PDB file of C-alpha atoms in Angstrom:
ATOM      1  CA  UNK A   1      70.897  82.701  95.423  1.00 27.00           C
ATOM      2  CA  UNK A   2      70.626  86.361  96.333  1.00 32.00           C
ATOM      3  CA  UNK A   3      71.920  89.741  95.227  1.00 34.00           C
ATOM      4  CA  UNK A   4      75.503  88.420  95.529  1.00 29.00           C
ATOM      5  CA  UNK A   5      75.695  87.235  91.938  1.00 30.00           C
ATOM      6  CA  UNK A   6      78.058  89.605  90.126  1.00 30.00           C
ATOM      7  CA  UNK A   7      81.667  88.480  89.809  1.00 35.00           C
ATOM      8  CA  UNK A   8      83.563  91.375  91.326  1.00 35.00           C
ATOM      9  CA  UNK A   9      82.506  94.544  93.109  1.00 37.00           C
ATOM     10  CA  UNK A  10      84.709  97.576  93.451  1.00 37.00           C
ATOM     11  CA  UNK A  11      82.383 100.538  92.865  1.00 36.00           C
ATOM     12  CA  UNK A  12      82.022 101.575  96.510  1.00 46.00           C
ATOM     13  CA  UNK A  13      85.504 100.576  97.640  1.00 45.00           C
ATOM     14  CA  UNK A  14      88.718 102.595  97.636  1.00 47.00           C
ATOM     15  CA  UNK A  15      90.916 102.322  94.519  1.00 44.00           C
ATOM     16  CA  UNK A  16      92.907  99.108  94.039  1.00 45.00           C
ATOM     17  CA  UNK A  17      90.501  97.045  96.122  1.00 52.00           C
ATOM     18  CA  UNK A  18      87.914  94.554  95.049  1.00 65.00           C
ATOM     19  CA  UNK A  19      85.954  91.754  96.625  1.00 74.00           C
ATOM     20  CA  UNK A  20      84.399  88.817  94.867  1.00 74.00           C
ATOM     21  CA  UNK A  21      80.633  89.141  95.140  1.00 70.00           C
ATOM     22  CA  UNK A  22      79.585  85.552  94.457  1.00 72.00           C
ATOM     23  CA  UNK A  23      81.231  84.158  97.577  1.00 80.00           C
ATOM     24  CA  UNK A  24      78.584  82.613  99.764  1.00 87.00           C
ATOM     25  CA  UNK A  25      79.515  82.621 103.427  1.00 94.00           C
ATOM     26  CA  UNK A  26      80.320  79.453 105.288  1.00 96.00           C
ATOM     27  CA  UNK A  27      78.527  79.492 108.626  1.00 97.00           C
ATOM     28  CA  UNK A  28      79.162  77.381 111.695  1.00 97.00           C
ATOM     29  CA  UNK A  29      77.409  77.287 115.058  1.00 96.00           C
ATOM     30  CA  UNK A  30      79.351  76.508 118.220  1.00 98.00           C
ATOM     31  CA  UNK A  31      77.735  75.520 121.499  1.00 97.00           C
ATOM     32  CA  UNK A  32      78.789  76.786 124.891  1.00 98.00           C
ATOM     33  CA  UNK A  33      81.180  74.137 126.233  1.00 96.00           C
ATOM     34  CA  UNK A  34      81.207  75.334 129.830  1.00 96.00           C
ATOM     35  CA  UNK A  35      84.470  77.274 129.475  1.00 97.00           C
ATOM     36  CA  UNK A  36      84.175  78.907 126.044  1.00 98.00           C
ATOM     37  CA  UNK A  37      80.757  80.589 125.793  1.00 98.00           C
ATOM     38  CA  UNK A  38      80.689  80.987 121.995  1.00 98.00           C
ATOM     39  CA  UNK A  39      77.546  82.685 120.708  1.00 97.00           C
ATOM     40  CA  UNK A  40      74.115  81.870 119.298  1.00 96.00           C
ATOM     41  CA  UNK A  41      75.038  84.037 116.282  1.00 97.00           C
ATOM     42  CA  UNK A  42      76.770  82.040 113.545  1.00 97.00           C
ATOM     43  CA  UNK A  43      80.508  82.205 112.944  1.00 98.00           C
ATOM     44  CA  UNK A  44      81.021  83.322 109.310  1.00 97.00           C
ATOM     45  CA  UNK A  45      83.858  82.677 106.840  1.00 97.00           C
ATOM     46  CA  UNK A  46      84.285  84.085 103.349  1.00 97.00           C
ATOM     47  CA  UNK A  47      86.865  81.995 101.456  1.00 96.00           C
ATOM     48  CA  UNK A  48      89.095  83.773  98.895  1.00 94.00           C
ATOM     49  CA  UNK A  49      86.897  86.883  98.974  1.00 95.00           C
ATOM     50  CA  UNK A  50      89.540  89.643  98.878  1.00 93.00           C
ATOM     51  CA  UNK A  51      91.261  90.337  95.552  1.00 88.00           C
ATOM     52  CA  UNK A  52      94.658  91.980  96.017  1.00 88.00           C
ATOM     53  CA  UNK A  53      95.292  94.340  93.128  1.00 77.00           C
ATOM     54  CA  UNK A  54      98.353  96.341  94.185  1.00 78.00           C
ATOM     55  CA  UNK A  55     100.215  97.500  97.278  1.00 85.00           C
ATOM     56  CA  UNK A  56     100.682  95.690 100.570  1.00 92.00           C
ATOM     57  CA  UNK A  57      97.963  93.114 101.247  1.00 94.00           C
ATOM     58  CA  UNK A  58      97.620  94.323 104.839  1.00 95.00           C
ATOM     59  CA  UNK A  59      96.741  97.817 103.589  1.00 94.00           C
ATOM     60  CA  UNK A  60      94.113  96.365 101.265  1.00 94.00           C
ATOM     61  CA  UNK A  61      92.334  94.524 104.072  1.00 96.00           C
ATOM     62  CA  UNK A  62      92.540  97.505 106.426  1.00 95.00           C
ATOM     63  CA  UNK A  63      90.975  99.748 103.747  1.00 94.00           C
ATOM     64  CA  UNK A  64      88.237  97.177 103.098  1.00 95.00           C
ATOM     65  CA  UNK A  65      87.340  96.871 106.770  1.00 96.00           C
ATOM     66  CA  UNK A  66      87.553 100.642 107.281  1.00 96.00           C
ATOM     67  CA  UNK A  67      85.366 101.368 104.245  1.00 95.00           C
ATOM     68  CA  UNK A  68      82.717  99.167 105.850  1.00 96.00           C
ATOM     69  CA  UNK A  69      82.845 100.760 109.299  1.00 97.00           C
ATOM     70  CA  UNK A  70      85.118  98.271 111.085  1.00 97.00           C
ATOM     71  CA  UNK A  71      88.159  99.799 112.804  1.00 96.00           C
ATOM     72  CA  UNK A  72      90.658  99.333 115.602  1.00 96.00           C
ATOM     73  CA  UNK A  73      92.754  97.323 113.150  1.00 96.00           C
ATOM     74  CA  UNK A  74      95.922  95.462 114.011  1.00 96.00           C
ATOM     75  CA  UNK A  75      98.334  93.209 112.101  1.00 97.00           C
ATOM     76  CA  UNK A  76      99.838  90.023 113.498  1.00 96.00           C
ATOM     77  CA  UNK A  77      98.988  86.351 113.782  1.00 95.00           C
ATOM     78  CA  UNK A  78      96.383  84.548 115.867  1.00 97.00           C
ATOM     79  CA  UNK A  79      97.385  83.614 119.414  1.00 96.00           C
ATOM     80  CA  UNK A  80      98.410  79.974 119.843  1.00 96.00           C
ATOM     81  CA  UNK A  81      96.392  79.706 123.055  1.00 97.00           C
ATOM     82  CA  UNK A  82      92.627  79.362 123.289  1.00 97.00           C
ATOM     83  CA  UNK A  83      90.903  82.689 123.921  1.00 98.00           C
ATOM     84  CA  UNK A  84      87.814  84.711 123.058  1.00 98.00           C
ATOM     85  CA  UNK A  85      86.526  88.287 123.166  1.00 97.00           C
ATOM     86  CA  UNK A  86      83.431  88.809 125.307  1.00 97.00           C
ATOM     87  CA  UNK A  87      82.998  92.541 124.654  1.00 97.00           C
ATOM     88  CA  UNK A  88      83.104  92.793 120.865  1.00 98.00           C
ATOM     89  CA  UNK A  89      82.723  90.934 117.564  1.00 98.00           C
ATOM     90  CA  UNK A  90      85.913  90.454 115.511  1.00 98.00           C
ATOM     91  CA  UNK A  91      86.836  90.214 111.815  1.00 98.00           C
ATOM     92  CA  UNK A  92      90.061  88.470 110.779  1.00 98.00           C
ATOM     93  CA  UNK A  93      91.350  88.962 107.222  1.00 97.00           C
ATOM     94  CA  UNK A  94      94.292  86.884 106.026  1.00 98.00           C
ATOM     95  CA  UNK A  95      96.799  89.099 104.213  1.00 97.00           C
ATOM     96  CA  UNK A  96      99.639  86.588 103.820  1.00 96.00           C
ATOM     97  CA  UNK A  97     100.321  82.899 104.212  1.00 97.00           C
ATOM     98  CA  UNK A  98      98.029  80.305 105.687  1.00 97.00           C
ATOM     99  CA  UNK A  99      97.105  78.869 109.068  1.00 98.00           C
ATOM    100  CA  UNK A 100      95.056  76.157 110.690  1.00 98.00           C
ATOM    101  CA  UNK A 101      92.844  77.886 113.249  1.00 98.00           C
ATOM    102  CA  UNK A 102      90.482  76.170 115.672  1.00 98.00           C
ATOM    103  CA  UNK A 103      87.283  78.143 116.121  1.00 98.00           C
ATOM    104  CA  UNK A 104      84.694  77.397 118.796  1.00 98.00           C
ATOM    105  CA  UNK A 105      87.020  76.010 121.476  1.00 96.00           C
ATOM    106  CA  UNK A 106      88.206  72.464 122.056  1.00 95.00           C
ATOM    107  CA  UNK A 107      84.938  71.060 120.663  1.00 94.00           C
ATOM    108  CA  UNK A 108      84.921  73.468 117.718  1.00 97.00           C
ATOM    109  CA  UNK A 109      86.127  73.186 114.117  1.00 97.00           C
ATOM    110  CA  UNK A 110      89.605  73.442 112.604  1.00 98.00           C
ATOM    111  CA  UNK A 111      89.507  75.803 109.611  1.00 98.00           C
ATOM    112  CA  UNK A 112      92.281  76.306 107.034  1.00 98.00           C
ATOM    113  CA  UNK A 113      92.656  80.040 106.530  1.00 98.00           C
ATOM    114  CA  UNK A 114      94.454  81.328 103.405  1.00 97.00           C
ATOM    115  CA  UNK A 115      95.342  84.680 101.852  1.00 96.00           C
ATOM    116  CA  UNK A 116      92.131  86.495 100.935  1.00 96.00           C
ATOM    117  CA  UNK A 117      89.911  84.689 103.482  1.00 97.00           C
ATOM    118  CA  UNK A 118      87.907  86.631 106.067  1.00 98.00           C
ATOM    119  CA  UNK A 119      86.450  85.134 109.256  1.00 98.00           C
ATOM    120  CA  UNK A 120      83.879  86.983 111.369  1.00 98.00           C
ATOM    121  CA  UNK A 121      83.638  85.887 114.977  1.00 98.00           C
ATOM    122  CA  UNK A 122      80.638  86.829 117.081  1.00 98.00           C
ATOM    123  CA  UNK A 123      81.586  87.867 120.623  1.00 98.00           C
ATOM    124  CA  UNK A 124      82.525  84.863 122.735  1.00 98.00           C
ATOM    125  CA  UNK A 125      83.777  82.669 119.890  1.00 98.00           C
ATOM    126  CA  UNK A 126      86.827  80.701 120.956  1.00 98.00           C
ATOM    127  CA  UNK A 127      89.816  80.720 118.631  1.00 98.00           C
ATOM    128  CA  UNK A 128      93.391  79.476 118.622  1.00 98.00           C
ATOM    129  CA  UNK A 129      96.091  79.074 115.972  1.00 98.00           C
ATOM    130  CA  UNK A 130      97.200  75.449 115.717  1.00 98.00           C
ATOM    131  CA  UNK A 131      99.773  75.886 112.940  1.00 98.00           C
ATOM    132  CA  UNK A 132     100.816  78.640 110.534  1.00 97.00           C
ATOM    133  CA  UNK A 133     103.180  79.271 107.666  1.00 97.00           C
ATOM    134  CA  UNK A 134     106.136  81.522 108.593  1.00 97.00           C
ATOM    135  CA  UNK A 135     104.691  84.373 106.505  1.00 97.00           C
ATOM    136  CA  UNK A 136     101.179  84.228 108.042  1.00 97.00           C
ATOM    137  CA  UNK A 137      99.745  87.698 108.710  1.00 97.00           C
ATOM    138  CA  UNK A 138      96.170  88.476 109.660  1.00 98.00           C
ATOM    139  CA  UNK A 139      94.473  91.849 109.992  1.00 98.00           C
ATOM    140  CA  UNK A 140      91.940  92.135 112.811  1.00 97.00           C
ATOM    141  CA  UNK A 141      89.132  94.705 113.094  1.00 98.00           C
ATOM    142  CA  UNK A 142      86.041  95.483 115.154  1.00 98.00           C
ATOM    143  CA  UNK A 143      82.737  97.281 114.697  1.00 97.00           C
ATOM    144  CA  UNK A 144      82.251 100.489 116.682  1.00 94.00           C
ATOM    145  CA  UNK A 145      81.839  99.850 120.386  1.00 89.00           C
ATOM    146  CA  UNK A 146      83.824  98.702 123.403  1.00 89.00           C
ATOM    147  CA  UNK A 147      87.499  97.862 123.221  1.00 88.00           C
ATOM    148  CA  UNK A 148      88.589  94.317 122.542  1.00 91.00           C
ATOM    149  CA  UNK A 149      89.709  92.303 125.564  1.00 93.00           C
ATOM    150  CA  UNK A 150      91.511  88.954 125.377  1.00 96.00           C
ATOM    151  CA  UNK A 151      89.761  86.454 127.630  1.00 96.00           C
ATOM    152  CA  UNK A 152      91.060  83.014 128.518  1.00 97.00           C
ATOM    153  CA  UNK A 153      88.624  80.177 129.219  1.00 97.00           C
ATOM    154  CA  UNK A 154      88.201  79.856 132.986  1.00 97.00           C
ATOM    155  CA  UNK A 155      85.018  79.209 134.994  1.00 98.00           C
ATOM    156  CA  UNK A 156      85.049  82.781 136.369  1.00 98.00           C
ATOM    157  CA  UNK A 157      85.622  84.352 132.932  1.00 98.00           C
ATOM    158  CA  UNK A 158      82.873  82.161 131.488  1.00 98.00           C
ATOM    159  CA  UNK A 159      80.403  83.353 134.133  1.00 98.00           C
ATOM    160  CA  UNK A 160      81.248  87.009 133.412  1.00 98.00           C
ATOM    161  CA  UNK A 161      81.114  86.468 129.628  1.00 98.00           C
ATOM    162  CA  UNK A 162      77.582  85.054 129.839  1.00 98.00           C
ATOM    163  CA  UNK A 163      76.526  88.431 131.239  1.00 97.00           C
ATOM    164  CA  UNK A 164      78.556  90.519 128.775  1.00 97.00           C
ATOM    165  CA  UNK A 165      78.007  88.768 125.433  1.00 97.00           C
ATOM    166  CA  UNK A 166      74.220  89.353 125.149  1.00 96.00           C
ATOM    167  CA  UNK A 167      74.865  93.102 125.581  1.00 96.00           C
ATOM    168  CA  UNK A 168      77.266  93.313 122.603  1.00 96.00           C
ATOM    169  CA  UNK A 169      75.358  95.115 119.820  1.00 95.00           C
ATOM    170  CA  UNK A 170      75.152  93.543 116.393  1.00 96.00           C
ATOM    171  CA  UNK A 171      77.199  95.434 113.814  1.00 97.00           C
ATOM    172  CA  UNK A 172      75.409  97.698 111.352  1.00 96.00           C
ATOM    173  CA  UNK A 173      77.657  96.517 108.510  1.00 96.00           C
ATOM    174  CA  UNK A 174      79.381  93.450 107.150  1.00 96.00           C
ATOM    175  CA  UNK A 175      83.183  94.072 107.246  1.00 97.00           C
ATOM    176  CA  UNK A 176      83.526  92.794 103.662  1.00 95.00           C
ATOM    177  CA  UNK A 177      80.275  93.756 101.902  1.00 93.00           C
ATOM    178  CA  UNK A 178      78.974  96.715 103.905  1.00 94.00           C
ATOM    179  CA  UNK A 179      75.439  97.528 105.044  1.00 92.00           C
ATOM    180  CA  UNK A 180      73.617  95.060 102.805  1.00 88.00           C
ATOM    181  CA  UNK A 181      76.074  92.201 103.255  1.00 92.00           C
ATOM    182  CA  UNK A 182      75.309  88.628 104.203  1.00 94.00           C
ATOM    183  CA  UNK A 183      76.528  89.090 107.785  1.00 95.00           C
ATOM    184  CA  UNK A 184      73.876  91.678 108.612  1.00 92.00           C
ATOM    185  CA  UNK A 185      71.199  89.399 107.180  1.00 91.00           C
ATOM    186  CA  UNK A 186      72.525  86.266 108.903  1.00 94.00           C
ATOM    187  CA  UNK A 187      72.798  87.999 112.263  1.00 95.00           C
ATOM    188  CA  UNK A 188      69.539  89.979 112.070  1.00 88.00           C
ATOM    189  CA  UNK A 189      67.315  86.947 112.651  1.00 71.00           C
ATOM    190  CA  UNK A 190      69.720  84.803 114.657  1.00 61.00           C
ATOM    191  CA  UNK A 191      70.069  84.427 118.382  1.00 55.00           C
TER     192      UNK A 191
END
C-alpha cells in the first residue's frame, strides 16, 4: 500500500538487527472514559515486526529503539494494575514470551502480545497486563522529552492529565522504522 513493501530492512540498522518492512500497523482509538484519558492519536501495534538474528533479544530491541531516537529504555514486564503516562509517549517491544495486555482502560481492547511485537502508546493510553507467560520480558522506550511518570486512574489525576497530554510533543521518529515510518504519518494528521 505504501513504501513499506520490501520484505526485510536492515541497511540503516546496527548489525544483527532487522525489521520486517511489509508489516502494516494495527491502529486502535480509545475514548476518554472519565478516569483514563487515552488520546486522540491512535494506539499502534506492529505484530511480529522484529527479527532476532543473534544475541539477547532485549539488546536487539534496545538497539532498534535507540537507532530510531527512542531512549530511556528499561526491561521488565507490564504492570498488572491499570495505569498510563501523561507526560510522554511509550514504545513497548516484546523480547520474550507472550502476554495479554489491556490497552485503553477498562473499556479498551485486550491484545495478545508476542515476541517481536511492538506497541506504541500515545500519552494517556491506559494499559495493564492481564496474564503473561513466566518468561515474558518487554523493553520500554520513550522519545526525547520529559521523564515517564506512572499515573493511576483517579479523578484528580485525570483532570491533571487532560492539561498535560495535549502538551506532549509528537515524536520525530517511529521507534521501529525511523523518520519516515508509519507512526509519524499516522500521528501527523491525527488529533
